[in-house]
Coordinates of C-alpha atoms in Angstrom, one line a residue:
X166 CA 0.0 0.0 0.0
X167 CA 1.6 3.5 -1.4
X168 CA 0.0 6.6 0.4
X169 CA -1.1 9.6 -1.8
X170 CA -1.4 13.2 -0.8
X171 CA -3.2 16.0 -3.0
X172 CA -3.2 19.5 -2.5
X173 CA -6.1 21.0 -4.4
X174 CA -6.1 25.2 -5.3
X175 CA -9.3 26.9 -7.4
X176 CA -12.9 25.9 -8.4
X177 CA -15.4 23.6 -7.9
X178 CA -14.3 22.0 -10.9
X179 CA -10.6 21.6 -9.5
X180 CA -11.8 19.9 -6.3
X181 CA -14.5 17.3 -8.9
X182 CA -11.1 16.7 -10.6
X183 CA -9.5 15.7 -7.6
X184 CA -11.9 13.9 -6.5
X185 CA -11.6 11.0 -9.9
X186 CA -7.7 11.2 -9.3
X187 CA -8.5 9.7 -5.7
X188 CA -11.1 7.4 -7.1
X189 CA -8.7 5.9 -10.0
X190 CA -5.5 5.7 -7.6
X191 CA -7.7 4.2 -5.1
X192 CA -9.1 1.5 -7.2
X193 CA -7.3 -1.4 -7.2
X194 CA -6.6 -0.8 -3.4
X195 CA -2.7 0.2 -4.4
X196 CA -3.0 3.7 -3.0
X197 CA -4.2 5.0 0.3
X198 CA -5.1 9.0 0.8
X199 CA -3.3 10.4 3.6
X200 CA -3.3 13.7 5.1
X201 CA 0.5 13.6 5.8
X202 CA 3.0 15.2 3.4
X203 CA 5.4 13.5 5.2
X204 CA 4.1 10.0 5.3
X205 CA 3.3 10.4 1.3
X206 CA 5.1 8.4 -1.7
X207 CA 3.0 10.1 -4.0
X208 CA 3.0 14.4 -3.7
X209 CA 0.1 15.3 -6.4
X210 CA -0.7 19.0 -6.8
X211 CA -3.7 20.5 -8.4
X212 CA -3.4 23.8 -9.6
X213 CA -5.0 27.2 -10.8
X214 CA -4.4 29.7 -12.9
X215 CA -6.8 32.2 -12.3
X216 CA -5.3 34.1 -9.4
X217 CA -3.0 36.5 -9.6
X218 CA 0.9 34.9 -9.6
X219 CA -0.5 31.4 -10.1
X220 CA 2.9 30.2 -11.2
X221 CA 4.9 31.5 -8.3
X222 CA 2.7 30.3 -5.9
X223 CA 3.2 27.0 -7.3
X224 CA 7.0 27.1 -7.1
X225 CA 6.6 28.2 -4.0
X226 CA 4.7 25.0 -3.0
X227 CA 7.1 23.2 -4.8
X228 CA 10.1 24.3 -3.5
X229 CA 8.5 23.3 -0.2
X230 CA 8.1 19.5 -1.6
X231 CA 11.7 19.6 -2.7
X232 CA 12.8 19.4 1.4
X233 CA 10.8 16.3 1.3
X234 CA 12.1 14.5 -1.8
X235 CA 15.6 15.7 -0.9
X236 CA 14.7 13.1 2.3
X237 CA 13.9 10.3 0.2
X238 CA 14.2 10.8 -3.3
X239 CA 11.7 7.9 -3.9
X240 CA 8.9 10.6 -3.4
X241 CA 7.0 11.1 -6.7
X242 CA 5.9 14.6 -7.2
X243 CA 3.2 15.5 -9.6
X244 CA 1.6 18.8 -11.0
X245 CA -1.3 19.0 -12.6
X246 CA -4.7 21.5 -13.3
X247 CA -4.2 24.7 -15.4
X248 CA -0.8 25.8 -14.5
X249 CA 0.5 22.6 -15.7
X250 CA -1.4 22.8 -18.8
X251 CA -0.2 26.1 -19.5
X252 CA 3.2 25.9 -18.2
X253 CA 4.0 22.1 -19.6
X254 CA 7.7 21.2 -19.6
X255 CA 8.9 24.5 -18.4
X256 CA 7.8 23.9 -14.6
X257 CA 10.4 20.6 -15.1
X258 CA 13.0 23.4 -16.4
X259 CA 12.9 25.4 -13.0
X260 CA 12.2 22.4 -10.8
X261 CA 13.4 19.3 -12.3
X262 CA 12.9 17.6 -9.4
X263 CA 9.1 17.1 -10.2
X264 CA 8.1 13.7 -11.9
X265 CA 5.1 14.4 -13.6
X266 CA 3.3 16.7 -15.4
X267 CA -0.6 16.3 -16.6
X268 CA -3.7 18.2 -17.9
X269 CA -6.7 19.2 -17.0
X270 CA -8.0 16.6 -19.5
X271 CA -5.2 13.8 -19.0
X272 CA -6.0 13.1 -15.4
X273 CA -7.3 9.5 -15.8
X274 CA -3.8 8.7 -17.3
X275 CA -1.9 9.4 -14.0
X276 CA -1.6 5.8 -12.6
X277 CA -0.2 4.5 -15.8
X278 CA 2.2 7.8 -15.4
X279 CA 3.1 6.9 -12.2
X280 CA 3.5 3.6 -13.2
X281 CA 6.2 5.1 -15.8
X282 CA 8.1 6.8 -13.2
X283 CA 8.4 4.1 -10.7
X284 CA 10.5 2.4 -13.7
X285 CA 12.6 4.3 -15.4
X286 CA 12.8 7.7 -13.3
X287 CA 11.9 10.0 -16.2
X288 CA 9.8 12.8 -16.5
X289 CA 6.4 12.0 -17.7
X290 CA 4.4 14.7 -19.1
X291 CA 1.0 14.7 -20.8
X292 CA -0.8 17.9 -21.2
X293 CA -2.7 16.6 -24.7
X294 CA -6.9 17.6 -25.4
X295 CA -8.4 14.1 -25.4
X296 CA -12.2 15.0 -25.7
X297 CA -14.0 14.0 -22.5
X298 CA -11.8 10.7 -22.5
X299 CA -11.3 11.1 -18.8
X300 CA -14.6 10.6 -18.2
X301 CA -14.5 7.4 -19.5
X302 CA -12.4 6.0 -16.4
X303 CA -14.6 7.9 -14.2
X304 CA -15.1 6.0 -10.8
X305 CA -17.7 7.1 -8.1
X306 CA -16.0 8.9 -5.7
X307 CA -16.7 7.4 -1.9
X308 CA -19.9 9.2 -0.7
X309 CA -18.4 12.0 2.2
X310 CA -21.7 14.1 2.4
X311 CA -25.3 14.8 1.3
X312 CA -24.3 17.3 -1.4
X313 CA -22.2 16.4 -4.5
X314 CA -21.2 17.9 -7.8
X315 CA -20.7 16.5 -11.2
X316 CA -18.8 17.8 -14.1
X317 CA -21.4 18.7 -17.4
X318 CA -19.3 19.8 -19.3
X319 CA -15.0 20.9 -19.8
X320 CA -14.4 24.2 -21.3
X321 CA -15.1 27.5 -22.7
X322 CA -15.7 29.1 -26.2
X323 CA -16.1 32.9 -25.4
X324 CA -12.0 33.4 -25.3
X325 CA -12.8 36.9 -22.6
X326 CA -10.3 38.9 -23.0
X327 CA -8.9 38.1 -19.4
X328 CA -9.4 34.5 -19.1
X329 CA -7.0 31.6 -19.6
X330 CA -9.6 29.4 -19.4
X331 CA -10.0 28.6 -22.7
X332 CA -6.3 27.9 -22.9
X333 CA -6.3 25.6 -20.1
X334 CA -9.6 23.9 -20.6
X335 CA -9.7 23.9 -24.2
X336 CA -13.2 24.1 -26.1
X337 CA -16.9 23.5 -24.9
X338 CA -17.6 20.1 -25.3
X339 CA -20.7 18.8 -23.3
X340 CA -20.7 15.2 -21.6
X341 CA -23.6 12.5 -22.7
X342 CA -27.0 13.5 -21.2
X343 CA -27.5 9.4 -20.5
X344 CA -24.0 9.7 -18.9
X345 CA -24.7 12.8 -16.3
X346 CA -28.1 11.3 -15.6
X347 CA -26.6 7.5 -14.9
X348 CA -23.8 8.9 -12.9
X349 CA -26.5 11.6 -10.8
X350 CA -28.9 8.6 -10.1
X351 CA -25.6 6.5 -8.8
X352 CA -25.0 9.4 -6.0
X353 CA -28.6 10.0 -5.2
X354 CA -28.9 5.8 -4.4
X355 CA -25.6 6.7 -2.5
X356 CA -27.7 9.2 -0.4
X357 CA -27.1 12.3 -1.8
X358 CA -30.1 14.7 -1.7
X359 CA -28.7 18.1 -3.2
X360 CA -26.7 18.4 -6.6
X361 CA -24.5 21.0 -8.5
X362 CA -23.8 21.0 -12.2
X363 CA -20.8 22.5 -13.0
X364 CA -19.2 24.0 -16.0
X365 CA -16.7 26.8 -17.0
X366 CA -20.0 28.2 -19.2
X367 CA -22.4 25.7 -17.8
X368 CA -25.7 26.9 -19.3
X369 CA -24.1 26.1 -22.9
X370 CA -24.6 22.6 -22.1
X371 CA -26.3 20.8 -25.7
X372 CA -25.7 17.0 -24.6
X373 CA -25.6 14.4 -27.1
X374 CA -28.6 12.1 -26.1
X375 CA -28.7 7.9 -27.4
X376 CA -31.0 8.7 -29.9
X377 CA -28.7 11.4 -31.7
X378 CA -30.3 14.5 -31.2
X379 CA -29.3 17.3 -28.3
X380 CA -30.3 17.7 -24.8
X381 CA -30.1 21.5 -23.8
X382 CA -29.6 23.0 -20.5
X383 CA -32.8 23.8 -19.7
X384 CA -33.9 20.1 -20.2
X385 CA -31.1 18.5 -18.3
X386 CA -32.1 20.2 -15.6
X387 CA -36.1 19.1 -15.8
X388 CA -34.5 15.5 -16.3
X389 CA -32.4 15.5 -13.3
X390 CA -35.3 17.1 -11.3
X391 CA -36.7 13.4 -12.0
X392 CA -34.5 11.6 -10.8
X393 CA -35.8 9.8 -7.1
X394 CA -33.6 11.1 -4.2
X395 CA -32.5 14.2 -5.5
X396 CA -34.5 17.0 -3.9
X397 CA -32.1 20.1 -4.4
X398 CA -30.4 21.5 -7.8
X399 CA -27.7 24.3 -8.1
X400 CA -25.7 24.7 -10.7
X401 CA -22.4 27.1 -11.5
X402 CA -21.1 29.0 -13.3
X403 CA -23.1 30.5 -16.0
X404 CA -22.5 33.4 -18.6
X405 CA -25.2 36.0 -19.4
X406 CA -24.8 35.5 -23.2
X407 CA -25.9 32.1 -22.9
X408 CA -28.8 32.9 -20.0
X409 CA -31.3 32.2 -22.7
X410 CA -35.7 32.6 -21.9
X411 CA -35.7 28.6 -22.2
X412 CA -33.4 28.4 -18.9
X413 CA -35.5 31.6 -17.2
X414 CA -38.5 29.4 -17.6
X415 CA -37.6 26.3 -15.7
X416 CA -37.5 28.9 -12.5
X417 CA -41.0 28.6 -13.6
X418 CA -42.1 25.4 -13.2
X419 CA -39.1 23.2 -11.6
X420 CA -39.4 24.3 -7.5
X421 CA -36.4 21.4 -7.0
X422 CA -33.8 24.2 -8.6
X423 CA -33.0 26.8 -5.9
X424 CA -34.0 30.0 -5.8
X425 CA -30.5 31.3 -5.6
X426 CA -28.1 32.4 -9.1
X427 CA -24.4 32.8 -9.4
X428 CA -24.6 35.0 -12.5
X429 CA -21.2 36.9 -13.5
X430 CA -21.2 40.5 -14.7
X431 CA -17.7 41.3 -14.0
X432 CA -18.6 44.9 -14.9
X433 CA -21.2 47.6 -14.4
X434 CA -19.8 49.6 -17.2
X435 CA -20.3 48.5 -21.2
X436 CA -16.8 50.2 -22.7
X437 CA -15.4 48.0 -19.7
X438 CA -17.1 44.3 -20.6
X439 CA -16.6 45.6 -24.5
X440 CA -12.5 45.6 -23.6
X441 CA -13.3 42.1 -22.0
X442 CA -14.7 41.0 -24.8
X443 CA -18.2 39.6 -22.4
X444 CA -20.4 40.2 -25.6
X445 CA -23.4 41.0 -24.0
X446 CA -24.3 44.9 -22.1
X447 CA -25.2 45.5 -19.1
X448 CA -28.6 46.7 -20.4
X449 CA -29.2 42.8 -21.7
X450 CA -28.1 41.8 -18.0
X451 CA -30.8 43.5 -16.7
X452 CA -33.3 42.1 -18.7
X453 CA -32.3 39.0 -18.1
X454 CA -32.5 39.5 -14.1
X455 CA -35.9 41.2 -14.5
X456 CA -36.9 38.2 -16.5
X457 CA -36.0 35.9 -13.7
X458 CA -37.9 37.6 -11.2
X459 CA -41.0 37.3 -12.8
X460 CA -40.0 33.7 -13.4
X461 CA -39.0 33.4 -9.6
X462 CA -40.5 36.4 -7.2
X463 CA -38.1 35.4 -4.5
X464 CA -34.6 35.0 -6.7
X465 CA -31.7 36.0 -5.0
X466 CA -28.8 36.7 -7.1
X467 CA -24.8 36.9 -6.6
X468 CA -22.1 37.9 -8.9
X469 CA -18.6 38.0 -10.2
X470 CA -16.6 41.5 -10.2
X471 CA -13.1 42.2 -11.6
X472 CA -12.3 45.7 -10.5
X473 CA -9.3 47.7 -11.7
X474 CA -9.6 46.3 -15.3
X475 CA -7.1 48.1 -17.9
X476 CA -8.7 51.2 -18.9
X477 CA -11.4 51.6 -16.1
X478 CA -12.0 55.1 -15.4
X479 CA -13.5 56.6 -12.4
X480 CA -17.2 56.8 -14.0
X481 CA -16.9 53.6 -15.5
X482 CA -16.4 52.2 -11.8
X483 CA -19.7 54.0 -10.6
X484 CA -21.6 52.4 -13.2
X485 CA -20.2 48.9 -11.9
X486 CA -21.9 50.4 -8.3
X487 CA -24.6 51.9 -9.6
X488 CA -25.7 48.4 -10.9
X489 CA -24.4 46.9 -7.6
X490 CA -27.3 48.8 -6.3
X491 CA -29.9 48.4 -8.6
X492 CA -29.3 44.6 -9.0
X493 CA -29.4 44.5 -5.3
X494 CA -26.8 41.6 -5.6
X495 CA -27.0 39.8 -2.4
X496 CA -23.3 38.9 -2.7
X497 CA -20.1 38.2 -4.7
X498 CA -16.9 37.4 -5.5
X499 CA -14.9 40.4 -6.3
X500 CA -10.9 40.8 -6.8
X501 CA -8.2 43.2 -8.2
X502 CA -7.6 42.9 -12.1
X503 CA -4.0 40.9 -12.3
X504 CA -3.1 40.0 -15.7
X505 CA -2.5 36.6 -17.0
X506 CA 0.1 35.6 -19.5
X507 CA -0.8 35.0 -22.8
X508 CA -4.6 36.8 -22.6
X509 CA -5.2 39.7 -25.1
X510 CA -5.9 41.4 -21.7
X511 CA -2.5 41.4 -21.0
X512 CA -1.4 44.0 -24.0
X513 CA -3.6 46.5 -22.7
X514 CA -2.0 49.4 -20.9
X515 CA -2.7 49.1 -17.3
X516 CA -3.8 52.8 -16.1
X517 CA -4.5 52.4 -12.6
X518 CA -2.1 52.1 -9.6
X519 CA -2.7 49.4 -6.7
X520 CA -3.8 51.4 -4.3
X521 CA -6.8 53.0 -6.4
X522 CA -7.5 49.2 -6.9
X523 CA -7.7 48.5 -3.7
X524 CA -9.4 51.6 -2.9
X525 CA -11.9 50.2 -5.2
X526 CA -12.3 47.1 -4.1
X527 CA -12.4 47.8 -0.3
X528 CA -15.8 50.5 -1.9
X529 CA -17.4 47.8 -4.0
X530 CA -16.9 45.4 -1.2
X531 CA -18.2 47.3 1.3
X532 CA -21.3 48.2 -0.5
X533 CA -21.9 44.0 -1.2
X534 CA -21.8 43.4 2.3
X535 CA -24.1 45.8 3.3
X536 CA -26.3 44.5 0.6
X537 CA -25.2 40.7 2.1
X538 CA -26.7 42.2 6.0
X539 CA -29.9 43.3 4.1
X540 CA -30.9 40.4 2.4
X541 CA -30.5 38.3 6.1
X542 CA -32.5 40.3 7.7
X543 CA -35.1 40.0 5.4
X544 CA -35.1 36.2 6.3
X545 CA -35.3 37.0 10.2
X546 CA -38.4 35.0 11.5
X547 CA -38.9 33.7 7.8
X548 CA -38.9 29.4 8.0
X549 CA -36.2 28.2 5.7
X550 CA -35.7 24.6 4.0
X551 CA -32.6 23.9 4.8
X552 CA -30.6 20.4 3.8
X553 CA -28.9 19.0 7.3
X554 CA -25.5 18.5 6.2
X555 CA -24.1 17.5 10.0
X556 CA -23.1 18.4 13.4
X557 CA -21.8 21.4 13.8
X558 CA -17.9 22.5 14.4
X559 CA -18.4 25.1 17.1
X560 CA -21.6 22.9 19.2
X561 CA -21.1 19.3 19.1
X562 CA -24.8 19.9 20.5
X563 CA -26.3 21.3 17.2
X564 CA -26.5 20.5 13.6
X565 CA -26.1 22.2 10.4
X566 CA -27.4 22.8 7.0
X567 CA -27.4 25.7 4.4
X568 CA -30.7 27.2 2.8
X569 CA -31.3 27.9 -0.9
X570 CA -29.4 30.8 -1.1
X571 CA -25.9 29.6 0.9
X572 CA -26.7 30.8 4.2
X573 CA -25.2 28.2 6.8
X574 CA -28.0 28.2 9.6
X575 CA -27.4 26.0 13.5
X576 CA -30.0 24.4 15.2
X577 CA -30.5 21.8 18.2
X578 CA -31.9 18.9 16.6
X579 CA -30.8 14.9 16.8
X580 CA -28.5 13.3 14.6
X581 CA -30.9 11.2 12.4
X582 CA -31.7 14.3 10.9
X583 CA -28.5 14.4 9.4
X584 CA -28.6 13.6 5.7
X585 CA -32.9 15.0 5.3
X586 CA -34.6 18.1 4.8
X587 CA -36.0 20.4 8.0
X588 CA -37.6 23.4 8.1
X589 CA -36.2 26.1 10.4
X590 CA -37.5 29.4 12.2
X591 CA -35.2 31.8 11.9
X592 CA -34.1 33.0 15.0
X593 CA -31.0 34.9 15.0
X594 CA -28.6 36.8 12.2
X595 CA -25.4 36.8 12.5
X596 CA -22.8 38.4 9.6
X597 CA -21.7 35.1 8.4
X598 CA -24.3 32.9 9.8
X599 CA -27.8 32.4 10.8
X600 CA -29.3 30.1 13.9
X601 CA -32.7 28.6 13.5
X602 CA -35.2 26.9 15.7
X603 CA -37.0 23.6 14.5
X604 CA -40.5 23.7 13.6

């Protein structure tokens, strides 16, 4: 038995990933995870390139695993996710101490990689575009909760003019229908009762079905709504281009799909998403939240934010608050511009310093959370569905669960609840938090 230890940095889609490298390495009972770098044979690293300094931060990591090899050089290291795609054989150039090097679409080929290595000591390195071929090997990951997400599709057509995702994850290609369906009903006999579809552009979905025509996003998600067990149905992340009336309607008449978006704007101002090359304004984003809340009265919606892009202006950052307001996001994810090698992006002159960025940011931030306090006071005394996930980390004595819209809520309840649906009174708001009372 050879132990395996994986570090995991980015998305949701990062952490499914990492979750079939565990499930292949694990199945023919070679491999055991551990939680010990220092008890490891196998270092595997999953990384990300959105962030800013993505390839320092893994050489910093690496360097840190080089200590360890240097103890017994029978450690095999191995990097994989975006950076490695991007980065291929020059990560071995600076540290050619690491073993192997895969893709974000060669996964499934790391135990025959490691197989390599444990041979002839050479560097192995596959970071090729096989379409959806990893999913192929895929292995049901041991069941470790009541939620679970599933991969819909791999990656992204729009090429924004700050994204490297299209670089990293390649093209949209969408997975079977008959095989996201066969693998959804496999976790919901396992016990899972909520689900998240996920996908770098996830309402492009158009599956192939057995009969050869298309299965669109809007249907996958009626189908999966079908499906016994599974009573909960997020899904992340989506683009506005692609938020088409056929998707706004199943808030209509599918209650199982939460009444909670992740919708990306990244902008309030149009020359800014025109330089990011988002294809859509924000007068189209509108329409297509006011659609949705005729669709679904009680919608709450979050965002994405990029602030300091090249070329933002003062006025083009109060239109980004301005709709901030108007939206009435309930809350985001918001960061500093950094550029990323190789995106048209990173050609344009940068004309802001970092502290007016992080002047900003610390504005548009501030205004979010405020919106954030709003929104959970409005669910004060309110009775909230909530999904009991387990017992809580701070009160062995109470449980936990999250409502539609993300907010964790505690209760006292008993420990078969665990793993079903209960309806709560809201009791108490706290910033981060909520504490309910069992009805």
């Amino acid at each position: 038995m050879k132990f395996i230890y994986i570090k995991t940095w980015g998305c949701q889609m990062n952490e499914y990933d990492s979750s079939m490298i565990i499930s292949l390495l694990q199945k023919k009972n070679e491999y055991s995870l551990t939680e010990s770098v220092e008890n490891a044979d196998i270092l595997i690293l999953n990384t990300c390139s959105i962030r800013e300094k993505a390839q320092e931060k893994l050489f910093h990591q690496l360097g840190r695993w080089k200590k360890i090899k240097n103890k017994n050089p029978e450690v095999i290291i191995a990097v994989g996710g975006c950076v490695a795609t991007q980065e291929g054989k020059e990560i071995f150039k600076r540290a050619n101490y690491v073993d192997i090097i895969f893709g974000t679409q060669t996964l499934h080929r790391l135990p025959k990689m490691i197989t390599e290595v444990e041979k002839h000591r050479n560097l192995s390195i596959d970071i090729s575009f096989p379409k959806l071929e990893k999913f192929k090997y895929f292995l049901q990951p041991k069941k470790t909760g009541y939620t679970a997400s599933i991969s819909i599709m791999e990656g992204c057509n729009k090429y924004c003019s700050f994204c490297v995702v299209p670089y990293t994850r390649g093209n949209e290609i969408s997975r079977p229908c008959d095989d996201v369906l066969f693998e959804i009903s496999m976790l919901a006999e396992n016990g899972v009762r909520e689900i998240n579809l996920l996908g770098q552009n996830v309402n492009a979905y158009q599956g192939p079905t057995f009969d050869g025509k298309v299965c669109y996003f809007s249907e996958l998600i009626r189908l999966v709504a079908e499906i016994d067990g599974i009573d909960r149905i997020r899904f992340t992340t989506s683009n506005p281009l692609e938020f088409t009336d056929d998707i706004i309607e199943v808030y209509k008449d599918t209650p199982k799909l939460v009444s909670f978006l992740h919708l990306p704007v990244q902008s309030g101002s149009n020359k800014i998403l025109n330089l990011m090359k988002r294809s859509y304004t924000v007068e189209e984003y509108e329409s297509i939240i006011k659609k949705l809340i005729i669709a679904r009265p009680n919608i709450q919606i979050s965002s994405d934010f990029i602030v300091g892009f090249p070329g933002e202006s003062e006025r083009d950052f109060q239109e980004t608050i301005l709709l901030i307001k108007k939206i009435n996001f309930d809350m985001s994810f918001s960061f500093i511009y950094s550029a990323r090698p190789g995106t048209p992006a990173s050609e344009i002159e940068d004309n802001l310093n970092i502290e007016e960025k992080k002047k900003r940011l610390y504005i548009l931030q501030n205004h979010i959370n405020v919106q954030t306090m709003s929104w959970s006071r409005k669910m004060f005394g309110s009775i909230q569905s909530i999904l009991v996930e387990g017992v809580s980390n701070k009160n062995i004595m109470e449980l936990y669960g999250r409502t539609e819209n993300n907010r964790i809520v505690t209760f006292k309840g008993s420990p078969n609840m665990i793993g079903q649906f209960a309806n709560l009174k809201i009791k108490k708001i706290h910033t981060h938090s909520l504490k309910g009372e069992l009805i």
